[in-house]
Coordinates of C-alpha atoms in Angstrom, one line a residue:
Chain A
M1 CA -6.4 49.0 160.2
D2 CA -6.6 51.4 163.0
K3 CA -5.0 54.6 164.4
Q4 CA -2.5 52.4 166.4
V5 CA -1.1 50.8 163.3
L6 CA -0.2 54.3 161.9
L7 CA 1.3 55.4 165.2
E8 CA 3.5 52.3 165.4
T9 CA 4.6 52.8 161.8
R10 CA 5.7 56.4 162.5
E11 CA 7.6 55.2 165.6
R12 CA 9.3 52.5 163.5
V13 CA 10.5 54.6 160.6
S14 CA 11.2 57.9 162.3
P15 CA 14.9 57.1 163.2
Y16 CA 15.5 56.5 159.4
I17 CA 13.7 59.5 157.9
H18 CA 13.6 63.3 158.2
N19 CA 10.6 65.0 159.8
T20 CA 10.7 67.5 156.9
S21 CA 10.1 71.3 157.1
I22 CA 6.8 72.9 156.4
F23 CA 7.1 76.0 154.3
T24 CA 4.7 78.9 154.1
S25 CA 4.6 82.0 152.0
S26 CA 2.5 85.1 152.5
L27 CA 3.0 85.9 148.8
L28 CA 1.6 82.5 147.7
D29 CA -1.2 82.8 150.1
V30 CA -2.2 86.1 148.4
M31 CA -1.8 84.5 145.0
S32 CA -4.0 81.6 145.9
G33 CA -6.5 83.2 148.2
S34 CA -5.9 80.4 150.8
K35 CA -3.5 79.6 153.6
L36 CA -1.0 77.1 152.3
F37 CA 1.3 74.7 154.2
F38 CA 3.9 73.0 152.0
K39 CA 5.2 69.7 153.4
C40 CA 8.7 69.6 151.8
E41 CA 9.4 66.0 151.0
N42 CA 12.0 67.3 148.5
F43 CA 14.1 67.7 151.7
Q44 CA 13.5 64.0 152.6
K45 CA 16.5 61.6 152.5
M46 CA 17.2 60.8 148.9
G47 CA 14.9 63.6 147.9
A48 CA 11.4 62.2 148.0
F49 CA 8.6 60.9 150.3
K50 CA 9.3 57.4 148.9
M51 CA 12.0 56.9 151.6
R52 CA 9.2 56.6 154.1
G53 CA 7.3 53.7 152.5
A54 CA 10.5 51.9 151.4
T55 CA 11.9 52.0 154.9
N56 CA 8.7 50.7 156.5
A57 CA 8.3 47.9 153.9
I58 CA 11.8 46.5 154.5
M59 CA 11.5 46.8 158.3
Q60 CA 8.3 44.8 158.2
L61 CA 10.0 41.8 156.5
S62 CA 11.3 38.9 158.6
K63 CA 15.0 38.6 159.2
E64 CA 15.1 35.7 156.8
Q65 CA 13.4 37.7 154.1
Q66 CA 15.8 40.7 154.7
E67 CA 18.8 38.4 154.2
Q68 CA 17.6 37.4 150.7
G69 CA 17.3 41.1 149.7
V70 CA 14.5 43.1 148.1
V71 CA 13.6 43.9 144.5
T72 CA 11.4 46.5 142.8
H73 CA 10.8 48.1 139.5
S74 CA 10.6 51.9 139.4
S75 CA 10.9 54.8 137.0
G76 CA 12.9 56.7 139.6
N77 CA 12.3 57.8 143.1
F78 CA 11.2 54.5 144.6
A79 CA 14.4 52.9 143.1
Q80 CA 16.5 55.4 145.0
A81 CA 14.3 55.0 148.1
L82 CA 14.5 51.3 148.3
S83 CA 18.3 51.4 147.6
L84 CA 19.0 53.8 150.4
A85 CA 16.5 52.3 152.9
A86 CA 18.0 48.9 152.2
K87 CA 21.5 50.2 152.7
N88 CA 20.5 51.8 156.0
L89 CA 19.1 48.5 157.2
G90 CA 21.9 46.3 155.9
V91 CA 19.8 44.7 153.1
T92 CA 20.6 44.1 149.4
A93 CA 18.3 46.0 146.9
Y94 CA 17.8 44.8 143.3
I95 CA 16.4 47.6 141.1
V96 CA 14.7 47.1 137.7
M97 CA 14.7 50.5 135.9
P98 CA 13.3 51.4 132.5
N99 CA 16.1 52.3 130.1
N100 CA 14.6 55.8 129.6
A101 CA 14.7 56.8 133.4
P102 CA 16.3 60.1 134.1
K103 CA 20.1 59.8 134.3
V104 CA 20.3 61.6 137.6
K105 CA 18.0 59.0 139.1
K106 CA 19.9 56.0 137.8
E107 CA 23.2 57.5 139.1
A108 CA 21.7 58.0 142.5
V109 CA 20.5 54.4 142.7
L110 CA 24.0 53.2 142.0
A111 CA 25.5 55.7 144.5
Y112 CA 23.1 54.3 147.2
G113 CA 24.4 50.8 146.5
G114 CA 21.4 49.5 144.5
I115 CA 22.0 46.7 142.0
V116 CA 20.5 47.9 138.7
T117 CA 18.9 45.8 135.9
D118 CA 17.8 47.7 132.8
C119 CA 14.5 46.9 131.0
E120 CA 12.3 48.2 128.3
P121 CA 10.1 51.1 129.4
N122 CA 6.8 49.2 129.7
I123 CA 5.0 47.6 132.7
A124 CA 5.2 44.1 131.3
A125 CA 9.0 44.2 130.8
R126 CA 9.4 45.7 134.3
E127 CA 7.4 43.0 136.0
Q128 CA 9.1 40.2 134.1
A129 CA 12.6 41.4 135.0
A130 CA 11.6 41.8 138.6
Q131 CA 10.0 38.3 138.7
Q132 CA 13.2 36.8 137.4
I133 CA 15.2 38.3 140.3
V134 CA 12.6 37.0 142.8
D135 CA 13.0 33.5 141.3
E136 CA 16.8 33.6 141.0
K137 CA 17.8 35.4 144.2
G138 CA 14.9 34.7 146.5
A139 CA 14.5 38.5 147.0
T140 CA 11.1 39.9 148.2
F141 CA 9.3 42.0 145.6
I142 CA 8.2 45.4 147.0
H143 CA 5.8 47.3 144.9
P144 CA 6.4 51.1 144.8
S145 CA 2.8 52.0 145.5
N146 CA 0.5 49.0 145.8
D147 CA 1.8 47.6 149.1
L148 CA 0.1 48.2 152.4
D149 CA 3.4 48.7 154.3
V150 CA 4.6 51.2 151.7
I151 CA 1.3 53.1 152.0
L152 CA 1.5 53.1 155.8
G153 CA 5.1 54.5 155.6
N154 CA 4.0 57.2 153.2
A155 CA 1.2 58.2 155.6
T156 CA 3.8 59.5 158.0
A157 CA 4.3 62.6 155.9
A158 CA 0.7 63.8 156.4
M159 CA 0.8 62.6 160.0
E160 CA 3.8 65.0 160.6
L161 CA 1.9 67.8 158.8
L162 CA -1.3 67.3 160.9
E163 CA 0.7 67.1 164.1
V164 CA 1.9 70.7 163.5
H165 CA -1.3 71.9 161.8
P166 CA -4.2 69.8 163.2
D167 CA -6.9 72.0 161.8
L168 CA -6.1 71.8 158.1
D169 CA -9.3 71.9 156.0
V170 CA -7.8 69.9 153.2
I171 CA -4.6 68.1 152.1
L172 CA -3.6 67.7 148.5
S173 CA -1.4 65.0 147.3
P174 CA -0.2 64.1 143.8
V175 CA -1.6 60.7 142.5
G176 CA 0.4 58.4 140.2
G177 CA 0.5 54.9 141.5
G178 CA -1.7 55.9 144.4
G179 CA 0.6 55.1 147.3
L180 CA 1.1 58.6 148.6
L181 CA -2.5 59.6 148.1
A182 CA -3.7 56.4 149.9
G183 CA -1.3 57.1 152.8
T184 CA -2.3 60.7 153.0
A185 CA -5.9 59.7 153.1
L186 CA -5.4 57.3 155.9
A187 CA -3.5 59.9 157.9
A188 CA -6.2 62.5 157.4
H189 CA -8.9 60.1 158.3
Y190 CA -7.3 59.1 161.6
F191 CA -5.5 62.3 162.6
G192 CA -7.3 65.1 160.8
N193 CA -10.2 67.2 162.2
H194 CA -12.7 66.7 159.3
C195 CA -9.7 67.2 156.9
L196 CA -10.6 66.4 153.3
V197 CA -8.1 64.7 151.0
I198 CA -7.9 65.7 147.4
G199 CA -5.7 64.1 144.7
A200 CA -4.0 66.1 142.0
E201 CA -3.3 64.4 138.7
P202 CA -2.0 65.4 135.2
Q203 CA -4.9 65.6 132.8
V204 CA -3.0 63.5 130.2
A205 CA -2.6 60.7 132.8
D206 CA -6.0 60.9 134.4
D207 CA -6.5 57.2 135.2
A208 CA -7.1 57.8 138.9
F209 CA -9.7 60.5 138.2
R210 CA -11.5 58.1 135.8
S211 CA -11.1 55.2 138.3
L212 CA -12.9 57.0 141.0
K213 CA -15.7 57.8 138.6
S214 CA -16.1 54.3 137.2
G215 CA -15.4 52.4 140.4
Q216 CA -12.8 50.2 138.7
I217 CA -9.1 50.6 138.1
E218 CA -8.6 52.4 134.8
T219 CA -5.4 52.7 132.7
N220 CA -3.8 55.3 130.6
D221 CA -3.4 54.7 126.8
S222 CA -0.4 57.0 127.0
A223 CA 1.0 59.0 129.8
D224 CA 3.3 61.6 128.3
T225 CA 3.3 64.0 131.2
V226 CA 6.1 66.2 132.4
A227 CA 5.3 64.8 135.9
D228 CA 7.3 61.7 135.3
G229 CA 6.6 60.3 138.7
L230 CA 2.9 60.1 138.0
R231 CA 2.8 57.9 134.9
T232 CA 1.9 54.8 136.7
Q233 CA -1.6 53.4 137.6
L234 CA -3.5 52.5 140.7
G235 CA -3.5 49.0 142.3
D236 CA -5.9 46.7 144.1
I237 CA -4.5 47.6 147.5
N238 CA -4.5 51.4 147.3
F239 CA -7.6 51.8 145.2
P240 CA -10.2 50.8 147.9
I241 CA -8.5 53.2 150.3
L242 CA -8.8 56.0 147.8
Q243 CA -12.5 55.1 147.1
K244 CA -13.2 55.3 150.8
H245 CA -11.2 58.3 152.0
V246 CA -10.4 60.6 149.0
D247 CA -12.9 63.3 148.4
H248 CA -12.1 63.9 144.7
I249 CA -9.3 64.3 142.2
I250 CA -8.5 67.5 140.3
C251 CA -6.8 67.2 136.9
V252 CA -4.4 69.8 135.7
E253 CA -2.9 70.6 132.3
E254 CA 0.8 70.3 131.5
Q255 CA 1.3 74.0 131.3
E256 CA -0.4 74.5 134.6
I257 CA 2.1 72.0 136.2
I258 CA 5.1 73.8 134.7
K259 CA 3.8 77.2 135.7
A260 CA 3.1 76.0 139.3
M261 CA 6.6 74.4 139.5
K262 CA 8.2 77.6 138.4
I263 CA 6.4 79.6 141.0
L264 CA 7.5 77.2 143.7
W265 CA 11.2 77.5 142.6
E266 CA 11.0 81.2 142.2
R267 CA 9.1 82.1 145.3
L268 CA 9.9 79.4 147.9
K269 CA 13.5 79.1 146.5
I270 CA 13.2 75.3 146.6
V271 CA 13.9 72.6 144.0
V272 CA 10.9 70.4 143.4
E273 CA 10.2 68.0 140.6
P274 CA 7.3 68.4 138.3
S275 CA 5.3 65.7 140.0
S276 CA 5.5 67.8 143.2
A277 CA 3.8 70.8 141.6
V278 CA 0.5 69.2 140.6
G279 CA -1.1 69.9 144.1
F280 CA -0.2 73.6 144.0
A281 CA -1.3 73.7 140.3
A282 CA -4.7 72.3 141.4
V283 CA -5.1 75.0 144.0
L284 CA -4.3 77.7 141.5
K285 CA -6.8 76.1 139.0
E286 CA -9.6 75.9 141.5
K287 CA -9.1 79.0 143.6
E288 CA -12.7 79.6 144.3
Y289 CA -13.0 76.1 145.9
F290 CA -10.0 76.6 148.2
K291 CA -10.7 80.2 149.0
G292 CA -10.1 81.0 152.7
K293 CA -9.2 77.4 153.5
Q294 CA -6.2 76.0 155.4
V295 CA -4.6 73.8 152.7
G296 CA -1.8 71.3 153.2
I297 CA 0.2 70.4 150.0
I298 CA 2.5 67.5 149.9
L299 CA 5.6 68.4 147.8
S300 CA 6.5 64.9 146.9
G301 CA 10.1 65.2 145.9
G302 CA 13.0 67.3 144.4
N303 CA 14.9 64.9 142.1
V304 CA 15.3 66.7 138.8
D305 CA 18.0 66.8 136.1
L306 CA 19.0 70.4 136.3
E307 CA 20.5 70.3 132.8
T308 CA 17.4 69.2 131.0
I309 CA 14.5 70.8 133.0
K310 CA 12.5 73.4 131.2
F311 CA 10.3 76.2 132.6
S312 CA 8.6 77.4 129.4
Chain B
M1 CA 31.1 100.5 167.7
D2 CA 30.5 97.9 170.3
K3 CA 28.5 94.8 170.9
Q4 CA 25.5 96.8 172.1
V5 CA 25.1 98.5 168.8
L6 CA 24.8 95.2 167.1
L7 CA 22.3 93.9 169.6
E8 CA 20.2 97.0 169.2
T9 CA 20.3 96.6 165.4
R10 CA 19.1 93.1 165.6
E11 CA 16.2 94.0 167.9
R12 CA 15.3 96.9 165.6
V13 CA 15.1 94.9 162.3
S14 CA 13.9 91.5 163.6
P15 CA 10.2 92.3 163.2
Y16 CA 10.8 93.0 159.5
I17 CA 13.0 90.1 158.5
H18 CA 13.0 86.3 158.7
N19 CA 15.4 84.5 161.0
T20 CA 16.3 82.2 158.2
S21 CA 16.8 78.4 158.4
I22 CA 20.2 76.8 158.8
F23 CA 20.6 73.8 156.6
T24 CA 23.0 70.9 157.1
S25 CA 23.8 67.9 154.9
S26 CA 25.7 64.7 155.9
L27 CA 26.4 64.1 152.2
L28 CA 28.0 67.6 151.8
D29 CA 29.9 67.1 155.1
V30 CA 31.4 63.9 153.6
M31 CA 32.1 65.6 150.3
S32 CA 34.0 68.5 152.0
G33 CA 35.5 66.8 155.0
S34 CA 34.2 69.5 157.3
K35 CA 30.9 70.2 159.2
L36 CA 28.9 72.7 157.2
F37 CA 26.2 75.0 158.4
F38 CA 24.4 76.9 155.6
K39 CA 22.6 80.1 156.6
C40 CA 19.9 80.2 154.0
E41 CA 19.4 83.9 153.1
N42 CA 17.8 82.8 149.9
F43 CA 14.8 82.2 152.1
Q44 CA 15.0 85.8 153.4
K45 CA 12.2 88.2 152.4
M46 CA 12.7 89.3 148.8
G47 CA 15.2 86.4 148.5
A48 CA 18.5 87.8 149.8
F49 CA 20.3 89.1 152.9
K50 CA 20.1 92.6 151.6
M51 CA 16.7 93.0 153.2
R52 CA 18.5 93.2 156.5
G53 CA 20.7 96.2 155.7
A54 CA 18.1 98.0 153.7
T55 CA 15.6 97.7 156.6
N56 CA 18.1 99.0 159.2
A57 CA 19.3 101.9 157.0
I58 CA 15.8 103.2 156.4
M59 CA 14.8 102.8 160.1
Q60 CA 17.8 104.8 161.2
L61 CA 16.7 107.8 159.1
S62 CA 14.8 110.7 160.8
K63 CA 11.1 111.0 160.2
E64 CA 11.7 114.0 158.0
Q65 CA 14.2 112.0 155.9
Q66 CA 11.8 109.1 155.6
E67 CA 9.1 111.4 154.3
Q68 CA 11.4 112.5 151.4
G69 CA 12.1 108.9 150.3
V70 CA 15.2 106.9 149.7
V71 CA 17.3 106.3 146.6
T72 CA 19.9 103.7 145.5
H73 CA 21.6 102.3 142.5
S74 CA 21.9 98.5 142.4
S75 CA 22.4 95.7 139.9
G76 CA 19.7 93.7 141.5
N77 CA 19.1 92.5 145.1
F78 CA 19.6 95.7 146.9
A79 CA 17.1 97.3 144.6
Q80 CA 14.5 94.8 145.6
A81 CA 15.5 95.0 149.3
L82 CA 15.2 98.8 149.5
S83 CA 11.9 98.7 147.6
L84 CA 10.4 96.1 149.9
A85 CA 11.9 97.5 153.1
A86 CA 10.7 101.0 152.2
K87 CA 7.2 99.6 151.4
N88 CA 7.1 97.9 154.8
L89 CA 8.0 101.1 156.5
G90 CA 5.7 103.4 154.5
V91 CA 8.6 105.1 152.6
T92 CA 9.1 105.9 148.9
A93 CA 12.0 104.1 147.2
Y94 CA 13.6 105.4 144.0
I95 CA 15.8 102.8 142.3
V96 CA 18.4 103.4 139.6
M97 CA 19.1 100.1 137.7
P98 CA 21.6 99.3 135.0
N99 CA 19.7 98.5 131.8
N100 CA 21.3 95.0 131.7
A101 CA 20.0 93.9 135.1
P102 CA 18.3 90.5 135.1
K103 CA 14.7 90.8 134.1
V104 CA 13.4 88.9 137.1
K105 CA 15.1 91.4 139.4
K106 CA 13.6 94.5 137.7
E107 CA 10.1 93.0 137.7
A108 CA 10.5 92.3 141.4
V109 CA 11.5 95.9 142.2
L110 CA 8.4 97.1 140.4
A111 CA 6.2 94.5 142.2
Y112 CA 7.5 95.8 145.6
G113 CA 6.5 99.3 144.6
G114 CA 10.0 100.7 143.8
I115 CA 10.1 103.6 141.3
V116 CA 12.7 102.6 138.6
T117 CA 15.1 104.8 136.6
D118 CA 17.1 103.0 134.0
C119 CA 20.8 103.9 133.3
E120 CA 23.8 102.7 131.4
P121 CA 25.6 99.8 133.1
N122 CA 28.6 101.6 134.6
I123 CA 29.2 103.1 138.0
A124 CA 29.5 106.7 136.8
A125 CA 26.1 106.6 135.1
R126 CA 24.5 104.9 138.1
E127 CA 25.9 107.6 140.5
Q128 CA 24.8 110.4 138.3
A129 CA 21.3 109.2 138.0
A130 CA 21.0 108.6 141.7
Q131 CA 22.4 112.1 142.5
Q132 CA 19.8 113.6 140.2
I133 CA 17.0 112.0 142.3
V134 CA 18.6 113.2 145.5
D135 CA 18.7 116.8 144.1
E136 CA 15.2 116.8 142.7
K137 CA 13.2 114.8 145.3
G138 CA 15.2 115.4 148.4
A139 CA 15.5 111.6 148.8
T140 CA 18.3 110.2 151.0
F141 CA 20.9 108.1 149.1
I142 CA 21.6 104.7 150.6
H143 CA 24.6 102.8 149.3
P144 CA 24.1 99.0 148.8
S145 CA 27.3 98.1 150.7
N146 CA 29.3 101.1 151.8
D147 CA 27.0 102.4 154.6
L148 CA 27.5 101.6 158.2
D149 CA 23.8 101.0 158.9
V150 CA 23.6 98.7 156.0
I151 CA 26.6 96.8 157.3
L152 CA 25.1 96.6 160.8
G153 CA 21.9 95.2 159.4
N154 CA 23.7 92.6 157.3
A155 CA 25.6 91.6 160.5
T156 CA 22.3 90.1 161.9
A157 CA 22.6 87.1 159.6
A158 CA 25.8 85.9 161.2
M159 CA 24.5 86.9 164.6
E160 CA 21.6 84.5 164.1
L161 CA 23.9 81.8 162.9
L162 CA 26.3 82.2 165.9
E163 CA 23.4 82.2 168.3
V164 CA 22.5 78.7 167.2
H165 CA 26.1 77.5 166.6
P166 CA 28.3 79.6 168.9
D167 CA 31.4 77.4 168.4
L168 CA 31.9 77.8 164.6
D169 CA 35.6 77.8 163.7
V170 CA 35.0 79.9 160.6
I171 CA 32.3 81.7 158.7
L172 CA 32.6 82.3 154.9
S173 CA 30.8 85.1 153.2
P174 CA 30.9 86.2 149.5
V175 CA 32.5 89.5 148.9
G176 CA 31.4 91.9 146.2
G177 CA 30.8 95.4 147.5
G178 CA 31.9 94.3 150.9
G179 CA 28.8 95.0 152.9
L180 CA 27.9 91.4 153.8
L181 CA 31.5 90.4 154.6
A182 CA 32.0 93.5 156.8
G183 CA 28.8 92.8 158.7
T184 CA 29.7 89.1 159.1
A185 CA 33.2 90.1 160.3
L186 CA 31.7 92.4 163.0
A187 CA 29.2 89.7 164.1
A188 CA 32.0 87.1 164.4
H189 CA 34.2 89.5 166.3
Y190 CA 31.7 90.3 168.9
F191 CA 29.7 87.1 169.1
G192 CA 32.0 84.3 167.9
N193 CA 34.3 82.2 170.0
H194 CA 37.6 82.8 168.2
C195 CA 35.6 82.5 165.0
L196 CA 37.6 83.4 161.8
V197 CA 35.9 85.2 158.9
I198 CA 37.0 84.4 155.4
G199 CA 35.8 86.1 152.2
A200 CA 35.1 84.2 149.0
E201 CA 35.4 86.0 145.7
P202 CA 35.3 85.2 142.0
Q203 CA 38.9 85.1 140.6
V204 CA 37.8 87.3 137.6
A205 CA 36.6 90.0 140.0
D206 CA 39.3 89.7 142.7
D207 CA 39.5 93.4 143.7
A208 CA 38.8 92.6 147.4
F209 CA 41.6 90.0 147.5
R210 CA 44.0 92.5 146.0
S211 CA 42.8 95.3 148.2
L212 CA 43.6 93.3 151.4
K213 CA 47.1 92.6 149.9
S214 CA 47.9 96.1 148.9
G215 CA 46.2 98.0 151.8
Q216 CA 44.2 100.2 149.5
I217 CA 40.9 99.8 147.6
E218 CA 41.6 98.2 144.3
T219 CA 39.2 98.0 141.3
N220 CA 38.4 95.5 138.6
D221 CA 39.2 96.3 135.0
S222 CA 36.4 94.0 134.0
A223 CA 34.2 91.8 136.2
D224 CA 32.6 89.3 133.9
T225 CA 31.6 86.8 136.5
V226 CA 28.6 84.5 136.6
A227 CA 28.2 85.7 140.2
D228 CA 26.5 88.9 139.1
G229 CA 26.0 90.2 142.7
L230 CA 29.8 90.3 143.2
R231 CA 30.8 92.7 140.4
T232 CA 31.0 95.8 142.6
Q233 CA 34.0 97.0 144.6
L234 CA 34.8 97.9 148.2
G235 CA 34.2 101.3 149.8
D236 CA 35.9 103.4 152.4
I237 CA 33.5 102.5 155.2
N238 CA 33.6 98.7 154.8
F239 CA 37.2 98.3 153.8
P240 CA 38.7 99.2 157.2
I241 CA 36.4 96.7 158.9
L242 CA 37.6 94.0 156.4
Q243 CA 41.2 94.9 157.1
K244 CA 40.7 94.6 160.8
H245 CA 38.5 91.6 161.1
V246 CA 38.7 89.4 158.0
D247 CA 41.4 86.7 158.1
H248 CA 41.8 86.3 154.3
I249 CA 40.0 85.9 151.0
I250 CA 39.8 82.8 148.8
C251 CA 39.3 83.3 145.1
V252 CA 37.5 80.8 143.0
E253 CA 37.2 80.1 139.3
E254 CA 33.9 80.5 137.3
Q255 CA 33.6 76.7 136.8
E256 CA 34.1 76.1 140.5
I257 CA 31.3 78.6 141.3
I258 CA 28.9 76.9 138.8
K259 CA 29.8 73.4 140.1
A260 CA 29.3 74.4 143.7
M261 CA 26.0 76.0 142.8
K262 CA 24.8 72.9 141.1
I263 CA 25.7 70.7 144.1
L264 CA 23.7 73.0 146.4
W265 CA 20.6 72.8 144.1
E266 CA 20.9 69.1 143.6
R267 CA 21.7 68.1 147.2
L268 CA 20.1 70.7 149.4
K269 CA 17.2 71.1 147.0
I270 CA 17.3 74.8 147.3
V271 CA 17.5 77.6 144.7
V272 CA 20.6 79.8 145.3
E273 CA 22.1 82.4 143.0
P274 CA 25.6 82.0 141.7
S275 CA 26.9 84.7 144.1
S276 CA 25.7 82.5 147.0
A277 CA 27.8 79.6 145.9
V278 CA 31.3 81.1 146.1
G279 CA 31.6 80.3 149.8
F280 CA 30.9 76.6 149.3
A281 CA 33.1 76.7 146.2
A282 CA 36.0 78.0 148.4
V283 CA 35.5 75.2 150.9
L284 CA 35.6 72.6 148.1
K285 CA 38.7 74.3 146.7
E286 CA 40.6 74.4 150.0
K287 CA 39.5 71.2 151.6
E288 CA 42.7 70.6 153.5
Y289 CA 42.4 74.0 155.2
F290 CA 38.8 73.4 156.3
K291 CA 39.2 69.7 157.2
G292 CA 37.5 68.8 160.5
K293 CA 36.3 72.4 161.1
Q294 CA 32.9 73.7 161.9
V295 CA 32.2 76.0 159.0
G296 CA 29.3 78.5 158.6
I297 CA 28.5 79.5 155.1
I298 CA 26.3 82.5 154.3
L299 CA 24.1 81.6 151.2
S300 CA 23.5 85.2 150.3
G301 CA 20.4 84.9 148.0
G302 CA 18.3 83.0 145.6
N303 CA 17.1 85.4 143.0
V304 CA 17.9 83.8 139.6
D305 CA 16.2 83.9 136.2
L306 CA 15.3 80.2 135.8
E307 CA 14.9 80.5 132.1
T308 CA 18.5 81.7 131.5
I309 CA 20.5 80.0 134.3
K310 CA 23.0 77.3 133.1
F311 CA 24.7 74.5 134.9
S312 CA 27.4 73.5 132.5

């Protein structure tokens, strides 16, 4: 791993992704006491940063592998991302989705041409269904977060942010499966100017926080958080990157996530999903820590079901 | 009135307003059959285009007038706009608001330093309360839409749009009081390249549509539209501009407005208020007319109450 690998990744995926806008708000700066730079991955193709990693992972397969298709299991955004990235690259995508995934996300997968297989909403069922497709179709399994090519693709979001704002003191990223946080950490390590990386995680799914404390990958007994993109756990590929390059993780309560999300919708006039709001929630929770700092916040996505979302 | 007046207006107000983003979407282009350019005034300061007209109107007052303050009556966005513009320019703003105005808008007026007087939700009560403040405080009344300086300020949104996309075939603007549509029409006349201007109006408050047909200012018996910014009627200053420079008005049903708004939220990932969505609703309704055209759409604002808004 070196800087060159990241530069090559960015060059590879850039024709297939948006270099998304960076929003600022003098009102939110006053509210937080810091200078905030929001990297708007809700404006990314298919509505989330996951387009970056999915695109890179498929592009790194051999021609023979691409012809057999790709398969993943995902609660939502990575399913859409792999479907659209595959479509853009002329590859077949098989998607295993838990049967309680948000309706809007399942419809989007189908619209992007993904071939959907339903499964029970637990990790064992997801893995089993995906393995069956690997066996039967010869498709290559691509993990949503514990895959180095996915992580490298994800890193391009923070690379773009640091290209415009090279002197950020810190970048916050949500942490669920760990793929975005790991990519962000690599980007900050190679392209930041002493830029710290901090993870933000729902308190009720604080497995990453506990993993960094204990030095081994911890799991959640339950993960009933409104931030539905952050219910998953770390993996053996991204965890060592987090251990090496992430300063610490801040955990936030459910009500703090919802309040932060509402402020982003009301003040920035943008649609972000609950998982996107944990970084901003962490800044509001730890104002004293961030005071006066230049803070990058990755808003990870904007795919919500408008008819079911609640703000109180 | 000439081109120079508009150029001077833009130079005057530009330090106090945002040159807002222009969004595009390949998906919405496919959906509509035309090439769409969304001028995102939801990202304007205080969340709506009205900041432009309010700023210009206050700046055009004499120093003596500014010292006595300004007053207006408004169901929402102009109240916020006048309050913030006044604050930015060191002027006192008195705001008469109907007692059924959205809570989020009243709170914003107070936050911007406006001095609020409640009144009954009808035009007579609004005008009477405002006149009382003129008499007692010596404040200058500024009408939200039927004021030439307000209209000229509003024109700067379409001027910015045409500066980036000079070959637009048509620009759509919502029409309520007529101030935005009149400003847009002037901008297209002086800075467009044979660019038509079309108004978009709720069918249940189609006074502007009927006014252009009859040649005199018509009123609404009732105006129970979800597009709460469009319940007002034309005035004697903006109506002649519309007669001269607006091609026609397209009326849309309530369900078409809600559907269009939902698509904008879901696909562009932005928060726009119902009044903003009538232009896009008109394009979806009259697809054949707009087919293959380069279409500018002014998204007028993004101030909604997230806890009460409904999408079905």
